[in-house]
PDB file of C-alpha atoms in Angstrom:
ATOM      1  CA  GLY A   1     176.041 -49.273  50.747  1.00 74.00           C
ATOM      2  CA  GLN A   2     178.483 -48.157  48.042  1.00 77.00           C
ATOM      3  CA  GLY A   3     177.743 -44.436  47.835  1.00 82.00           C
ATOM      4  CA  VAL A   4     177.461 -42.843  44.378  1.00 83.00           C
ATOM      5  CA  VAL A   5     177.815 -45.570  41.729  1.00 83.00           C
ATOM      6  CA  LEU A   6     176.581 -43.552  38.739  1.00 85.00           C
ATOM      7  CA  LYS A   7     176.744 -39.841  38.103  1.00 88.00           C
ATOM      8  CA  GLN A   8     175.811 -38.761  34.607  1.00 88.00           C
ATOM      9  CA  PRO A   9     174.354 -35.655  32.912  1.00 87.00           C
ATOM     10  CA  SER A  10     170.862 -36.016  31.469  1.00 87.00           C
ATOM     11  CA  VAL A  11     171.911 -35.636  27.814  1.00 88.00           C
ATOM     12  CA  ILE A  12     171.153 -37.996  24.935  1.00 90.00           C
ATOM     13  CA  SER A  13     172.372 -38.096  21.323  1.00 91.00           C
ATOM     14  CA  TYR A  14     170.318 -39.771  18.590  1.00 89.00           C
ATOM     15  CA  ARG A  15     170.076 -40.128  14.784  1.00 88.00           C
ATOM     16  CA  VAL A  16     167.430 -37.773  13.390  1.00 85.00           C
ATOM     17  CA  SER A  17     166.424 -40.254  10.644  1.00 85.00           C
ATOM     18  CA  ASP A  18     165.201 -43.082  12.884  1.00 85.00           C
ATOM     19  CA  ARG A  19     165.701 -41.617  16.425  1.00 84.00           C
ATOM     20  CA  SER A  20     168.105 -44.469  17.311  1.00 86.00           C
ATOM     21  CA  VAL A  21     170.300 -43.649  20.316  1.00 86.00           C
ATOM     22  CA  VAL A  22     173.993 -42.987  19.623  1.00 87.00           C
ATOM     23  CA  ALA A  23     175.310 -41.820  23.002  1.00 89.00           C
ATOM     24  CA  VAL A  24     174.003 -41.148  26.524  1.00 90.00           C
ATOM     25  CA  GLY A  25     175.312 -39.169  29.518  1.00 88.00           C
ATOM     26  CA  GLU A  26     178.891 -37.898  29.565  1.00 87.00           C
ATOM     27  CA  GLU A  27     179.546 -39.135  26.027  1.00 88.00           C
ATOM     28  CA  ALA A  28     176.480 -37.342  24.712  1.00 87.00           C
ATOM     29  CA  LYS A  29     177.400 -34.166  26.625  1.00 85.00           C
ATOM     30  CA  GLU A  30     180.737 -34.032  24.853  1.00 84.00           C
ATOM     31  CA  MET A  31     178.792 -33.929  21.581  1.00 82.00           C
ATOM     32  CA  TYR A  32     176.310 -31.328  22.830  1.00 80.00           C
ATOM     33  CA  GLY A  33     176.298 -28.236  20.639  1.00 73.00           C
ATOM     34  CA  ARG A  34     178.718 -29.766  18.105  1.00 76.00           C
ATOM     35  CA  THR A  35     176.932 -32.694  16.549  1.00 76.00           C
ATOM     36  CA  PRO A  36     177.402 -33.416  12.833  1.00 77.00           C
ATOM     37  CA  SER A  37     174.443 -33.308  10.485  1.00 81.00           C
ATOM     38  CA  GLY A  38     172.126 -36.242  10.954  1.00 85.00           C
ATOM     39  CA  LEU A  39     172.762 -36.401  14.736  1.00 87.00           C
ATOM     40  CA  GLU A  40     171.213 -34.384  17.491  1.00 86.00           C
ATOM     41  CA  SER A  41     172.148 -34.008  21.185  1.00 85.00           C
ATOM     42  CA  VAL A  42     169.397 -32.870  23.522  1.00 86.00           C
ATOM     43  CA  LYS A  43     168.475 -32.521  27.159  1.00 85.00           C
ATOM     44  CA  PRO A  44     165.125 -34.363  27.304  1.00 85.00           C
ATOM     45  CA  MET A  45     164.306 -32.764  30.668  1.00 80.00           C
ATOM     46  CA  LYS A  46     164.052 -29.013  30.319  1.00 72.00           C
ATOM     47  CA  ASP A  47     163.122 -26.341  32.878  1.00 64.00           C
ATOM     48  CA  GLY A  48     162.480 -29.031  35.524  1.00 62.00           C
ATOM     49  CA  VAL A  49     159.948 -30.999  33.482  1.00 71.00           C
ATOM     50  CA  VAL A  50     160.170 -33.806  30.933  1.00 78.00           C
ATOM     51  CA  SER A  51     160.046 -32.484  27.366  1.00 78.00           C
ATOM     52  CA  ASP A  52     160.468 -35.816  25.590  1.00 83.00           C
ATOM     53  CA  PHE A  53     159.269 -38.939  27.482  1.00 84.00           C
ATOM     54  CA  ALA A  54     160.492 -41.416  24.865  1.00 86.00           C
ATOM     55  CA  LEU A  55     164.085 -40.125  25.096  1.00 88.00           C
ATOM     56  CA  VAL A  56     163.932 -39.989  28.904  1.00 87.00           C
ATOM     57  CA  GLU A  57     162.901 -43.627  28.966  1.00 88.00           C
ATOM     58  CA  GLU A  58     165.774 -44.595  26.651  1.00 88.00           C
ATOM     59  CA  MET A  59     168.226 -42.646  28.822  1.00 89.00           C
ATOM     60  CA  LEU A  60     167.032 -44.190  32.086  1.00 88.00           C
ATOM     61  CA  ARG A  61     166.993 -47.686  30.506  1.00 87.00           C
ATOM     62  CA  TYR A  62     170.621 -47.182  29.468  1.00 87.00           C
ATOM     63  CA  PHE A  63     171.684 -46.068  32.981  1.00 87.00           C
ATOM     64  CA  MET A  64     169.890 -49.047  34.607  1.00 85.00           C
ATOM     65  CA  HIS A  65     171.442 -51.455  32.075  1.00 83.00           C
ATOM     66  CA  LEU A  66     174.867 -50.025  32.914  1.00 80.00           C
ATOM     67  CA  GLN A  67     174.323 -50.849  36.573  1.00 76.00           C
ATOM     68  CA  GLN A  68     172.973 -54.287  35.762  1.00 74.00           C
ATOM     69  CA  LYS A  69     176.160 -55.095  33.818  1.00 71.00           C
ATOM     70  CA  ARG A  70     178.165 -54.161  36.941  1.00 70.00           C
ATOM     71  CA  GLY A  71     175.963 -56.538  38.948  1.00 68.00           C
ATOM     72  CA  LEU A  72     174.631 -53.724  41.167  1.00 66.00           C
ATOM     73  CA  MET A  73     170.891 -53.829  40.540  1.00 66.00           C
ATOM     74  CA  GLY A  74     168.128 -55.695  38.741  1.00 70.00           C
ATOM     75  CA  HIS A  75     164.804 -53.900  38.688  1.00 78.00           C
ATOM     76  CA  PRO A  76     165.533 -51.100  41.197  1.00 84.00           C
ATOM     77  CA  ARG A  77     163.315 -49.027  43.409  1.00 87.00           C
ATOM     78  CA  VAL A  78     163.707 -45.460  42.091  1.00 90.00           C
ATOM     79  CA  LEU A  79     163.384 -42.160  43.902  1.00 92.00           C
ATOM     80  CA  VAL A  80     162.826 -39.166  41.556  1.00 90.00           C
ATOM     81  CA  SER A  81     163.102 -35.596  42.703  1.00 89.00           C
ATOM     82  CA  VAL A  82     160.505 -33.322  41.107  1.00 87.00           C
ATOM     83  CA  PRO A  83     159.756 -29.538  41.216  1.00 85.00           C
ATOM     84  CA  THR A  84     157.295 -28.334  43.839  1.00 85.00           C
ATOM     85  CA  GLY A  85     155.039 -26.968  41.147  1.00 82.00           C
ATOM     86  CA  ILE A  86     154.531 -30.312  39.357  1.00 84.00           C
ATOM     87  CA  THR A  87     150.925 -31.218  38.519  1.00 87.00           C
ATOM     88  CA  ALA A  88     149.215 -34.551  39.234  1.00 90.00           C
ATOM     89  CA  VAL A  89     149.185 -35.293  35.473  1.00 89.00           C
ATOM     90  CA  GLU A  90     152.953 -34.577  35.217  1.00 86.00           C
ATOM     91  CA  SER A  91     153.638 -36.705  38.316  1.00 89.00           C
ATOM     92  CA  ARG A  92     151.743 -39.637  36.831  1.00 90.00           C
ATOM     93  CA  ALA A  93     153.613 -39.258  33.559  1.00 87.00           C
ATOM     94  CA  VAL A  94     157.009 -39.266  35.318  1.00 87.00           C
ATOM     95  CA  LYS A  95     156.124 -42.383  37.306  1.00 90.00           C
ATOM     96  CA  ASP A  96     154.907 -44.216  34.188  1.00 90.00           C
ATOM     97  CA  SER A  97     158.022 -43.212  32.248  1.00 87.00           C
ATOM     98  CA  VAL A  98     160.444 -44.493  34.952  1.00 89.00           C
ATOM     99  CA  GLU A  99     158.440 -47.756  35.368  1.00 90.00           C
ATOM    100  CA  ARG A 100     158.575 -48.402  31.607  1.00 88.00           C
ATOM    101  CA  ALA A 101     162.350 -47.843  31.749  1.00 86.00           C
ATOM    102  CA  GLY A 102     162.605 -50.838  34.138  1.00 86.00           C
ATOM    103  CA  ALA A 103     161.992 -49.660  37.678  1.00 88.00           C
ATOM    104  CA  ARG A 104     160.207 -51.927  40.154  1.00 89.00           C
ATOM    105  CA  GLU A 105     158.810 -49.118  42.295  1.00 91.00           C
ATOM    106  CA  VAL A 106     158.857 -45.355  41.811  1.00 93.00           C
ATOM    107  CA  TYR A 107     158.694 -42.705  44.500  1.00 95.00           C
ATOM    108  CA  LEU A 108     158.542 -38.921  44.006  1.00 94.00           C
ATOM    109  CA  VAL A 109     160.107 -36.392  46.382  1.00 93.00           C
ATOM    110  CA  TYR A 110     160.121 -32.606  46.088  1.00 91.00           C
ATOM    111  CA  GLU A 111     163.503 -31.250  45.023  1.00 90.00           C
ATOM    112  CA  PRO A 112     164.019 -28.831  47.969  1.00 92.00           C
ATOM    113  CA  LEU A 113     163.234 -31.666  50.426  1.00 93.00           C
ATOM    114  CA  ALA A 114     165.771 -33.948  48.698  1.00 93.00           C
ATOM    115  CA  ALA A 115     168.370 -31.143  48.727  1.00 93.00           C
ATOM    116  CA  ALA A 116     167.775 -30.536  52.457  1.00 94.00           C
ATOM    117  CA  ILE A 117     168.265 -34.267  53.230  1.00 93.00           C
ATOM    118  CA  GLY A 118     171.380 -34.240  51.015  1.00 91.00           C
ATOM    119  CA  VAL A 119     173.062 -31.539  53.138  1.00 92.00           C
ATOM    120  CA  ASP A 120     172.129 -33.267  56.430  1.00 93.00           C
ATOM    121  CA  ILE A 121     169.420 -30.825  57.491  1.00 93.00           C
ATOM    122  CA  ASP A 122     167.077 -32.378  60.093  1.00 93.00           C
ATOM    123  CA  VAL A 123     163.874 -32.068  58.021  1.00 92.00           C
ATOM    124  CA  LEU A 124     161.812 -33.580  60.853  1.00 93.00           C
ATOM    125  CA  SER A 125     162.678 -30.620  63.126  1.00 91.00           C
ATOM    126  CA  PRO A 126     159.942 -28.032  63.930  1.00 93.00           C
ATOM    127  CA  SER A 127     162.563 -25.295  63.223  1.00 93.00           C
ATOM    128  CA  ALA A 128     162.116 -23.932  59.723  1.00 94.00           C
ATOM    129  CA  ASN A 129     164.891 -23.973  57.171  1.00 95.00           C
ATOM    130  CA  MET A 130     164.882 -22.174  53.822  1.00 95.00           C
ATOM    131  CA  ILE A 131     166.346 -24.158  50.897  1.00 94.00           C
ATOM    132  CA  ILE A 132     167.326 -22.611  47.551  1.00 93.00           C
ATOM    133  CA  ASP A 133     168.030 -25.382  45.083  1.00 91.00           C
ATOM    134  CA  ILE A 134     169.498 -24.173  41.779  1.00 90.00           C
ATOM    135  CA  GLY A 135     169.070 -26.845  39.150  1.00 86.00           C
ATOM    136  CA  GLY A 136     169.797 -26.844  35.430  1.00 84.00           C
ATOM    137  CA  GLY A 137     166.440 -25.362  34.311  1.00 83.00           C
ATOM    138  CA  THR A 138     164.728 -24.183  37.489  1.00 84.00           C
ATOM    139  CA  THR A 139     165.514 -22.714  40.876  1.00 90.00           C
ATOM    140  CA  GLU A 140     163.377 -24.081  43.670  1.00 91.00           C
ATOM    141  CA  ILE A 141     162.927 -22.103  46.911  1.00 94.00           C
ATOM    142  CA  ALA A 142     161.133 -23.686  49.883  1.00 95.00           C
ATOM    143  CA  VAL A 143     160.746 -23.283  53.648  1.00 96.00           C
ATOM    144  CA  ILE A 144     160.792 -26.754  55.281  1.00 94.00           C
ATOM    145  CA  ALA A 145     159.657 -27.828  58.765  1.00 94.00           C
ATOM    146  CA  LEU A 146     158.331 -31.149  60.220  1.00 94.00           C
ATOM    147  CA  ALA A 147     159.204 -32.960  56.975  1.00 89.00           C
ATOM    148  CA  GLY A 148     156.809 -30.778  54.980  1.00 90.00           C
ATOM    149  CA  ILE A 149     156.986 -27.733  52.761  1.00 92.00           C
ATOM    150  CA  VAL A 150     155.550 -24.687  54.578  1.00 93.00           C
ATOM    151  CA  ALA A 151     155.996 -22.239  51.672  1.00 94.00           C
ATOM    152  CA  ASN A 152     157.550 -22.564  48.249  1.00 92.00           C
ATOM    153  CA  GLY A 153     158.171 -20.837  44.947  1.00 90.00           C
ATOM    154  CA  SER A 154     160.111 -21.531  41.786  1.00 85.00           C
ATOM    155  CA  ALA A 155     161.751 -19.599  38.991  1.00 86.00           C
ATOM    156  CA  ARG A 156     162.295 -20.940  35.492  1.00 83.00           C
ATOM    157  CA  ILE A 157     165.983 -20.017  35.523  1.00 87.00           C
ATOM    158  CA  GLY A 158     168.984 -22.080  36.535  1.00 89.00           C
ATOM    159  CA  GLY A 159     172.424 -23.262  35.553  1.00 90.00           C
ATOM    160  CA  ASP A 160     171.601 -23.600  31.845  1.00 88.00           C
ATOM    161  CA  GLU A 161     170.676 -19.918  31.601  1.00 91.00           C
ATOM    162  CA  MET A 162     173.891 -18.971  33.468  1.00 93.00           C
ATOM    163  CA  ASP A 163     175.863 -20.897  30.793  1.00 93.00           C
ATOM    164  CA  GLU A 164     174.003 -19.040  28.051  1.00 93.00           C
ATOM    165  CA  TYR A 165     174.764 -15.662  29.698  1.00 95.00           C
ATOM    166  CA  ILE A 166     178.444 -16.541  29.875  1.00 96.00           C
ATOM    167  CA  GLN A 167     178.435 -17.475  26.185  1.00 96.00           C
ATOM    168  CA  ARG A 168     176.727 -14.191  25.333  1.00 96.00           C
ATOM    169  CA  TRP A 169     179.153 -12.166  27.492  1.00 95.00           C
ATOM    170  CA  MET A 170     182.215 -13.818  25.845  1.00 96.00           C
ATOM    171  CA  LYS A 171     180.708 -12.966  22.433  1.00 96.00           C
ATOM    172  CA  ASN A 172     179.919  -9.325  23.328  1.00 97.00           C
ATOM    173  CA  VAL A 173     183.137  -8.528  25.199  1.00 96.00           C
ATOM    174  CA  TYR A 174     185.765 -10.676  23.438  1.00 95.00           C
ATOM    175  CA  HIS A 175     183.994 -11.409  20.119  1.00 96.00           C
ATOM    176  CA  LEU A 176     184.663 -15.091  20.891  1.00 95.00           C
ATOM    177  CA  ASP A 177     182.201 -17.919  20.262  1.00 94.00           C
ATOM    178  CA  ILE A 178     182.442 -20.646  22.906  1.00 93.00           C
ATOM    179  CA  GLY A 179     180.493 -23.906  23.298  1.00 88.00           C
ATOM    180  CA  VAL A 180     178.036 -24.647  26.105  1.00 87.00           C
ATOM    181  CA  ASN A 181     180.508 -27.096  27.737  1.00 87.00           C
ATOM    182  CA  THR A 182     183.240 -24.414  27.844  1.00 92.00           C
ATOM    183  CA  ALA A 183     180.721 -21.902  29.378  1.00 94.00           C
ATOM    184  CA  GLU A 184     179.768 -24.444  32.080  1.00 92.00           C
ATOM    185  CA  ASN A 185     183.457 -25.043  32.786  1.00 93.00           C
ATOM    186  CA  ILE A 186     183.989 -21.288  33.303  1.00 96.00           C
ATOM    187  CA  LYS A 187     181.007 -21.137  35.655  1.00 95.00           C
ATOM    188  CA  LYS A 188     182.312 -24.047  37.744  1.00 93.00           C
ATOM    189  CA  LYS A 189     185.962 -22.956  37.892  1.00 94.00           C
ATOM    190  CA  VAL A 190     185.805 -19.168  38.307  1.00 94.00           C
ATOM    191  CA  GLY A 191     182.168 -18.344  38.872  1.00 91.00           C
ATOM    192  CA  SER A 192     180.986 -17.001  42.206  1.00 89.00           C
ATOM    193  CA  ALA A 193     177.584 -15.992  43.650  1.00 82.00           C
ATOM    194  CA  PHE A 194     179.243 -13.095  45.545  1.00 88.00           C
ATOM    195  CA  VAL A 195     182.186 -10.756  45.064  1.00 90.00           C
ATOM    196  CA  LEU A 196     185.490 -12.453  45.873  1.00 90.00           C
ATOM    197  CA  ASP A 197     188.415 -10.759  47.603  1.00 93.00           C
ATOM    198  CA  GLU A 198     190.537 -11.744  44.628  1.00 92.00           C
ATOM    199  CA  GLU A 199     189.060 -12.358  41.180  1.00 89.00           C
ATOM    200  CA  LYS A 200     189.793 -15.686  39.535  1.00 92.00           C
ATOM    201  CA  TYR A 201     190.909 -16.047  35.890  1.00 93.00           C
ATOM    202  CA  MET A 202     191.145 -18.828  33.384  1.00 94.00           C
ATOM    203  CA  GLU A 203     192.167 -19.140  29.753  1.00 94.00           C
ATOM    204  CA  VAL A 204     189.555 -20.365  27.253  1.00 93.00           C
ATOM    205  CA  ARG A 205     189.557 -21.150  23.535  1.00 91.00           C
ATOM    206  CA  GLY A 206     186.777 -20.610  21.062  1.00 90.00           C
TER     207      GLY A 206
END
């Protein structure tokens, strides 16, 4: 009943020598792409799937502990959105990972269905709706009707690739190296999926 109580990027920083966690979420994201030697910042979920289960568990455990300290939850029920193309083996692995992090119960829901509910589309309606959900690593496209997915497809491209293209463009056009966080900032502040009546500009350093 409190709305969004935690909103963090899925980034984790750890010591390479013993894989001990140094920072998680926003703090780790600030270090992403600029960590000193001996430390590494990574996104343990890449292209819509888990690439490092041990780090994902550490990250989720940290987020749950953060909420417990605020007195908001003990062992929570967790709903995880997953790509439509996920296999049964991957689904099982995701559930196991979240349970080991401290969840009481784990439910999986397809990303386009979660996105539709999030923007108040009546997913129980017999009228079909097409959802295009652009995530960090994948873009999920689905037609939804009667609370089910009628047709779907996915592309292994998303916000992370857009950030990389912006970095590459700045390098080619302005001979300027910028970090991934700066590239993401450009995308959010002046990026547009269609041509604007008036182009937006911003100043960046690199």
